[in-house]
CSV table of C-alpha atoms in Angstrom, one decimal:
chain,number,residue,atom,x,y,z
A,5,MET,CA,0.0,0.0,0.0
A,6,THR,CA,1.3,3.4,-0.9
A,7,ASP,CA,2.3,5.7,1.9
A,8,PRO,CA,0.1,8.9,1.6
A,9,LEU,CA,3.2,11.1,2.0
A,10,THR,CA,5.3,9.1,-0.5
A,11,ALA,CA,6.2,10.9,-3.7
A,12,VAL,CA,4.2,9.2,-6.6
A,13,THR,CA,5.1,11.4,-9.6
A,14,PRO,CA,8.5,13.0,-10.0
A,15,VAL,CA,8.4,16.2,-11.9
A,16,ALA,CA,11.6,17.7,-13.3
A,17,GLY,CA,12.0,21.4,-14.1
A,18,ALA,CA,13.8,22.6,-17.3
A,19,ASN,CA,16.8,23.9,-15.4
A,20,GLY,CA,15.8,23.5,-11.8
A,21,PRO,CA,15.7,20.8,-9.1
A,22,THR,CA,13.3,17.9,-9.3
A,23,GLY,CA,9.9,18.2,-7.5
A,24,SER,CA,7.3,15.7,-6.5
A,25,ILE,CA,3.5,15.5,-6.2
A,26,TYR,CA,2.3,13.9,-3.0
A,27,ASP,CA,-0.8,11.9,-2.4
A,28,ILE,CA,-2.0,13.3,1.0
A,29,GLY,CA,-5.1,11.2,1.1
A,30,TYR,CA,-8.0,13.7,0.5
A,31,ARG,CA,-11.4,11.9,0.8
A,32,ARG,CA,-15.0,12.9,0.8
A,33,TYR,CA,-16.7,13.4,4.2
A,34,GLU,CA,-18.5,10.1,5.0
A,35,GLY,CA,-19.8,10.9,8.5
A,36,THR,CA,-23.4,11.9,9.5
A,37,ARG,CA,-24.6,15.2,8.1
A,38,LEU,CA,-26.7,16.9,10.8
A,39,GLY,CA,-28.7,18.9,8.3
A,40,ARG,CA,-30.6,22.2,8.2
A,41,GLY,CA,-32.3,22.0,11.5
A,42,HIS,CA,-29.1,21.5,13.4
A,43,ALA,CA,-27.5,24.4,11.5
A,44,ILE,CA,-30.4,26.7,12.5
A,45,ARG,CA,-30.3,25.7,16.2
A,46,SER,CA,-26.5,26.1,16.3
A,47,LEU,CA,-26.8,29.6,14.8
A,48,PHE,CA,-29.6,30.5,17.2
A,49,PHE,CA,-27.5,29.6,20.3
A,50,HIS,CA,-24.4,31.2,18.8
A,51,SER,CA,-26.4,34.4,18.4
A,52,LEU,CA,-27.7,34.2,21.9
A,53,ARG,CA,-24.3,33.7,23.4
A,54,SER,CA,-22.7,36.4,21.2
A,55,SER,CA,-25.3,38.9,22.4
A,56,PHE,CA,-23.8,38.6,25.9
A,57,GLY,CA,-20.2,38.5,24.6
A,58,LEU,CA,-19.8,34.8,25.5
A,59,GLY,CA,-17.2,32.9,23.4
A,60,ARG,CA,-15.5,36.2,22.5
A,61,GLY,CA,-12.7,38.3,23.9
A,62,GLY,CA,-12.8,40.4,27.0
A,63,ARG,CA,-13.6,43.7,25.3
A,64,ALA,CA,-16.7,42.2,23.7
A,65,LYS,CA,-18.1,41.3,27.2
A,66,ILE,CA,-17.7,44.8,28.7
A,67,ALA,CA,-20.9,46.4,27.2
A,68,PRO,CA,-23.3,43.5,27.8
A,69,ILE,CA,-22.1,42.9,31.3
A,70,ILE,CA,-22.3,46.6,32.3
A,71,LEU,CA,-25.8,47.0,30.8
A,72,GLY,CA,-27.0,43.7,32.2
A,73,ILE,CA,-25.9,44.8,35.7
A,74,LEU,CA,-27.6,48.2,35.2
A,75,ALA,CA,-30.8,46.4,34.2
A,76,LEU,CA,-30.7,44.3,37.4
A,77,LEU,CA,-29.9,47.2,39.8
A,78,PRO,CA,-33.4,48.5,40.3
A,79,ALA,CA,-34.7,45.0,41.1
A,80,VAL,CA,-31.8,44.3,43.5
A,81,ALA,CA,-32.2,47.7,45.1
A,82,ILE,CA,-36.0,47.2,45.7
A,83,VAL,CA,-35.4,43.7,47.1
A,84,ALA,CA,-32.7,45.1,49.4
A,85,ALA,CA,-35.1,47.8,50.6
A,86,LEU,CA,-37.8,45.2,51.1
A,87,THR,CA,-35.4,43.2,53.2
A,88,LEU,CA,-34.6,46.2,55.4
A,89,PHE,CA,-38.2,47.2,55.9
A,90,ALA,CA,-39.3,43.6,56.6
A,91,GLN,CA,-37.0,43.6,59.6
A,92,PHE,CA,-39.1,46.4,61.1
A,93,GLY,CA,-42.4,44.8,60.1
A,94,GLY,CA,-43.2,47.2,57.3
A,95,GLY,CA,-42.3,45.2,54.2
A,96,THR,CA,-45.8,44.7,52.9
A,97,GLU,CA,-46.8,48.4,53.1
A,98,PHE,CA,-43.5,49.5,51.5
A,99,SER,CA,-43.8,47.0,48.6
A,100,ASP,CA,-47.2,48.5,47.7
A,101,GLN,CA,-45.8,52.1,47.6
A,102,VAL,CA,-42.4,51.6,45.8
A,103,PRO,CA,-42.2,53.4,42.4
A,104,ILE,CA,-40.5,50.4,40.8
A,105,ARG,CA,-43.1,47.6,40.3
A,106,TYR,CA,-44.0,45.0,37.7
A,107,ASP,CA,-45.9,47.6,35.7
A,108,THR,CA,-43.2,50.2,35.8
A,109,TYR,CA,-40.0,48.1,35.4
A,110,ALA,CA,-40.1,47.8,31.6
A,111,GLY,CA,-40.2,51.6,31.3
A,112,THR,CA,-37.5,52.0,34.0
A,113,ILE,CA,-35.0,49.9,32.0
A,114,SER,CA,-36.1,50.9,28.5
A,115,THR,CA,-33.1,53.2,27.9
A,116,ILE,CA,-30.7,50.4,29.0
A,117,VAL,CA,-32.4,48.0,26.6
A,118,VAL,CA,-32.0,50.5,23.8
A,119,LEU,CA,-28.3,50.9,24.6
A,120,PHE,CA,-27.9,47.1,24.7
A,121,CYS,CA,-29.5,46.9,21.2
A,122,ALA,CA,-27.2,49.6,19.9
A,123,ALA,CA,-24.2,47.9,21.3
A,124,GLN,CA,-24.9,44.3,20.4
A,125,ALA,CA,-27.2,44.1,17.4
A,126,PRO,CA,-24.4,45.3,15.0
A,127,GLU,CA,-22.2,42.6,16.2
A,128,LEU,CA,-24.5,39.8,15.0
A,129,PHE,CA,-25.4,41.1,11.5
A,130,GLY,CA,-22.6,43.6,10.8
A,131,ARG,CA,-19.6,41.4,11.6
A,132,ASP,CA,-20.6,38.7,9.1
A,133,GLN,CA,-21.0,41.3,6.4
A,134,ARG,CA,-17.8,43.1,7.3
A,135,PHE,CA,-15.6,40.0,7.3
A,136,GLY,CA,-17.3,38.5,4.2
A,137,VAL,CA,-18.4,35.2,5.8
A,138,LEU,CA,-22.0,35.1,4.6
A,139,ALA,CA,-21.0,33.0,1.6
A,140,LEU,CA,-19.8,30.3,4.0
A,141,TYR,CA,-23.1,30.3,5.9
A,142,PHE,CA,-25.1,30.0,2.7
A,143,ALA,CA,-22.8,27.4,1.1
A,144,ARG,CA,-24.5,24.4,2.8
A,145,ALA,CA,-27.8,23.5,4.3
A,146,LEU,CA,-28.6,26.9,5.8
A,147,ARG,CA,-30.9,29.0,3.7
A,148,ARG,CA,-30.7,32.8,3.6
A,149,SER,CA,-34.0,33.1,5.4
A,150,ASP,CA,-32.8,30.6,8.0
A,151,TYR,CA,-29.8,32.7,8.7
A,152,ALA,CA,-31.8,35.9,9.2
A,153,LEU,CA,-34.5,34.3,11.3
A,154,ALA,CA,-31.9,32.4,13.5
A,155,ARG,CA,-29.9,35.6,14.1
A,156,ILE,CA,-33.0,37.6,15.0
A,157,ALA,CA,-34.5,34.9,17.2
A,158,GLY,CA,-31.2,34.6,19.1
A,159,PHE,CA,-31.0,38.4,19.7
A,160,ILE,CA,-34.7,38.6,20.7
A,161,ALA,CA,-34.1,35.7,23.2
A,162,ALA,CA,-31.2,37.7,24.7
A,163,LEU,CA,-33.4,40.7,25.1
A,164,LEU,CA,-36.1,38.6,26.7
A,165,ILE,CA,-33.6,37.4,29.3
A,166,LEU,CA,-32.6,41.0,29.9
A,167,GLU,CA,-36.2,41.9,30.4
A,168,LEU,CA,-37.4,38.9,32.5
A,169,VAL,CA,-34.5,38.2,34.9
A,170,PRO,CA,-35.0,41.5,36.9
A,171,GLN,CA,-38.8,40.8,37.0
A,172,ILE,CA,-38.1,37.3,38.4
A,173,ILE,CA,-35.8,38.8,41.1
A,174,LEU,CA,-38.5,41.3,42.0
A,175,PHE,CA,-41.1,38.5,42.2
A,176,LEU,CA,-38.9,36.3,44.4
A,177,GLY,CA,-38.1,39.3,46.7
A,178,ARG,CA,-41.7,40.4,47.1
A,179,VAL,CA,-42.9,36.8,47.8
A,180,LEU,CA,-40.2,35.5,50.0
A,181,LEU,CA,-40.0,38.5,52.3
A,182,THR,CA,-43.6,38.4,53.3
A,183,THR,CA,-45.0,36.6,56.3
A,184,ASP,CA,-47.7,34.8,54.2
A,185,ILE,CA,-45.9,33.4,51.2
A,186,PRO,CA,-48.9,31.5,49.6
A,187,LYS,CA,-51.0,34.7,49.8
A,188,ALA,CA,-48.2,36.8,48.3
A,189,ILE,CA,-47.8,34.3,45.4
A,190,GLY,CA,-51.5,34.5,44.7
A,191,ASP,CA,-51.5,38.3,44.8
A,192,ASP,CA,-48.5,38.5,42.4
A,193,LEU,CA,-49.5,35.8,40.0
A,194,GLU,CA,-52.0,38.0,38.3
A,195,SER,CA,-49.0,40.1,37.1
A,196,VAL,CA,-47.2,37.2,35.5
A,197,ALA,CA,-49.2,37.2,32.2
A,198,PRO,CA,-48.8,41.0,31.6
A,199,VAL,CA,-45.1,40.8,32.5
A,200,LEU,CA,-44.5,38.0,30.0
A,201,ALA,CA,-46.6,39.7,27.3
A,202,GLN,CA,-44.9,43.1,27.7
A,203,SER,CA,-41.4,41.5,27.9
A,204,ALA,CA,-42.1,39.5,24.7
A,205,LEU,CA,-43.4,42.6,22.9
A,206,ALA,CA,-40.5,44.8,24.0
A,207,ALA,CA,-37.9,42.1,23.1
A,208,GLY,CA,-39.6,41.5,19.7
A,209,LEU,CA,-39.9,45.2,18.8
A,210,PHE,CA,-36.6,46.4,20.1
A,211,GLY,CA,-34.8,43.4,18.7
A,212,GLY,CA,-36.5,43.4,15.3
A,213,VAL,CA,-35.9,47.0,14.6
A,214,SER,CA,-32.3,46.9,15.8
A,215,MET,CA,-31.5,43.9,13.6
A,216,VAL,CA,-33.1,45.5,10.5
A,217,VAL,CA,-30.8,48.6,10.9
A,218,SER,CA,-27.8,46.4,11.4
A,219,ALA,CA,-28.7,44.3,8.4
A,220,PHE,CA,-28.3,47.3,6.0
A,221,THR,CA,-24.8,48.3,7.0
A,222,PRO,CA,-21.6,46.5,7.9
A,223,ARG,CA,-20.2,49.6,9.6
A,224,ARG,CA,-20.7,49.4,13.3
A,225,ALA,CA,-20.7,53.1,13.9
A,226,TYR,CA,-23.5,53.7,11.3
A,227,ALA,CA,-25.6,50.9,12.8
A,228,VAL,CA,-25.2,52.2,16.3
A,229,ALA,CA,-26.2,55.7,15.3
A,230,GLY,CA,-29.1,54.5,13.2
A,231,ILE,CA,-30.5,52.3,16.1
A,232,ILE,CA,-30.3,55.1,18.6
A,233,ALA,CA,-31.9,57.6,16.1
A,234,LEU,CA,-34.7,55.3,15.3
A,235,PHE,CA,-35.6,54.9,18.9
A,236,THR,CA,-35.4,58.5,19.9
A,237,ILE,CA,-36.1,60.8,17.0
A,238,PRO,CA,-39.8,59.9,16.5
A,239,ASN,CA,-40.5,60.8,20.1
A,240,VAL,CA,-38.8,64.1,19.8
A,241,VAL,CA,-40.6,64.9,16.6
A,242,ALA,CA,-43.9,63.9,18.1
A,243,GLY,CA,-43.4,66.2,21.0
A,244,ILE,CA,-42.5,69.1,18.7
A,245,VAL,CA,-45.6,68.4,16.6
A,246,VAL,CA,-47.8,68.3,19.6
A,247,GLY,CA,-46.4,71.6,20.8
A,248,LEU,CA,-47.3,73.1,17.5
A,249,GLY,CA,-50.9,72.0,17.9
A,250,SER,CA,-51.0,69.3,15.2
A,251,SER,CA,-52.5,66.4,17.1
A,252,THR,CA,-53.4,64.2,14.1
A,253,ILE,CA,-49.8,64.0,12.8
A,254,GLY,CA,-48.5,63.6,16.4
A,255,THR,CA,-50.8,60.6,16.8
A,256,TRP,CA,-49.3,58.8,13.8
A,257,LEU,CA,-45.8,59.7,15.0
A,258,THR,CA,-46.7,58.2,18.3
A,259,LEU,CA,-47.6,54.9,16.6
A,260,ILE,CA,-44.3,54.7,14.7
A,261,SER,CA,-42.2,55.3,17.8
A,262,PRO,CA,-41.1,52.0,19.3
A,263,THR,CA,-40.7,53.4,22.8
A,264,SER,CA,-44.1,55.1,22.7
A,265,ILE,CA,-45.7,52.0,21.4
A,266,LEU,CA,-44.3,50.0,24.2
A,267,ASP,CA,-45.5,52.6,26.8
A,268,GLY,CA,-48.9,52.1,25.3
A,269,THR,CA,-48.8,48.3,25.4
A,270,ASN,CA,-47.6,48.4,29.0
A,271,ALA,CA,-50.5,50.6,30.0
A,272,PHE,CA,-52.9,48.4,28.2
A,273,LEU,CA,-51.6,45.1,29.6
A,274,PHE,CA,-51.4,46.3,33.2
A,275,ASP,CA,-54.5,48.5,33.0
A,276,THR,CA,-52.8,51.7,34.0
A,277,ARG,CA,-53.0,55.2,32.6
A,278,LEU,CA,-50.6,56.7,30.1
A,279,ASP,CA,-48.8,59.9,30.7
A,280,SER,CA,-51.4,62.5,29.6
A,281,ASP,CA,-48.7,65.2,29.1
A,282,PHE,CA,-47.3,63.2,26.1
A,283,PHE,CA,-50.1,60.9,25.0
A,284,PHE,CA,-52.4,63.7,24.1
A,285,VAL,CA,-55.1,61.6,22.5
A,286,ASP,CA,-57.0,58.7,24.0
A,287,LEU,CA,-55.9,56.0,21.6
A,288,PRO,CA,-57.3,52.6,22.5
A,289,GLY,CA,-54.8,50.3,24.1
A,290,ILE,CA,-55.3,47.6,21.5
A,291,ALA,CA,-54.0,50.1,18.9
A,292,PHE,CA,-50.6,50.0,20.6
A,293,VAL,CA,-50.6,46.2,20.7
A,294,ALA,CA,-51.5,46.1,17.0
A,295,ALA,CA,-48.7,48.6,16.2
A,296,ALA,CA,-46.2,46.5,18.1
A,297,GLY,CA,-47.3,43.4,16.3
A,298,VAL,CA,-47.0,45.1,12.9
A,299,GLY,CA,-43.6,46.5,13.9
A,300,ILE,CA,-42.3,43.1,14.9
A,301,VAL,CA,-43.6,41.2,11.9
A,302,GLY,CA,-42.6,44.0,9.5
A,303,SER,CA,-39.0,44.3,10.8
A,304,ILE,CA,-38.5,40.5,10.6
A,305,ALA,CA,-39.9,40.5,7.0
A,306,ILE,CA,-37.6,43.3,6.0
A,307,ALA,CA,-34.5,41.6,7.5
A,308,VAL,CA,-35.4,38.3,5.8
A,309,ARG,CA,-35.9,40.2,2.5
A,310,ARG,CA,-32.6,42.0,2.9
A,311,PHE,CA,-30.6,38.7,3.2
A,312,ALA,CA,-32.5,37.1,0.4
A,313,ARG,CA,-31.1,39.8,-1.9
A,314,ILE,CA,-27.7,40.6,-0.3
A,315,ALA,CA,-24.6,40.0,-2.4
A,316,THR,CA,-22.1,37.6,-1.0
């Protein structure tokens, strides 16, 4: 049998030394091919991990760690305060009066979530375009739509974790620091469904819009600026329009502002009132939910369309 590294064909140059061609034993892959489903799952979990800087260098972990801690701080502070007041027998009364509750937490950390989107979304879509590796993703079982959907789903899952973990800490703190735990669980369970729904809407809308912006530019700086602008400018313009007395235009601008939409869905789900100074018209709560749904579906569709046509 021929040694794979044995010269099999001598080749002599015209006036140079003799060279050789080696048989190094290249063969076709004969193992199990895991297929499209495995590729999608792998990309989803890779996107989820990358959103928090896991599996990357130390510098990539700085922003998600700092922003994650900032998102947790209000919940930790409230639980610490509840612990202190519980020692003096006033935990229950204090928990009912604190400004940070289930219905206010999403709004409290919304700026942090926007900054997380601006910092991390360009890393998922922008890096692959910048380093020209999209062709490698599309070369095998993974379709272009699979790539876009897996990336978006992974990032939305990361935002869902960012939204829900503080609420879980708040729930555990409120329940475990009371004298009647079963009653506390029963009282707080009614907030679970609104918390889950609001967190899902916030993660879907923030994540979808951020990924669309990132999909259209490989340049990180442009993507960051675009994401922040898209989340802030509509609110500013709506406020100016309201000040000028044009309520009709202001209403439509309210319904295209992601942060305003989520304020509306939060009020609808928790049955609270909107800030009358800004929400100058009594839009039905379901209008904000519908706007959030359209925003989520529309942004995902745009991102999928973008990668269906992008050159590799």
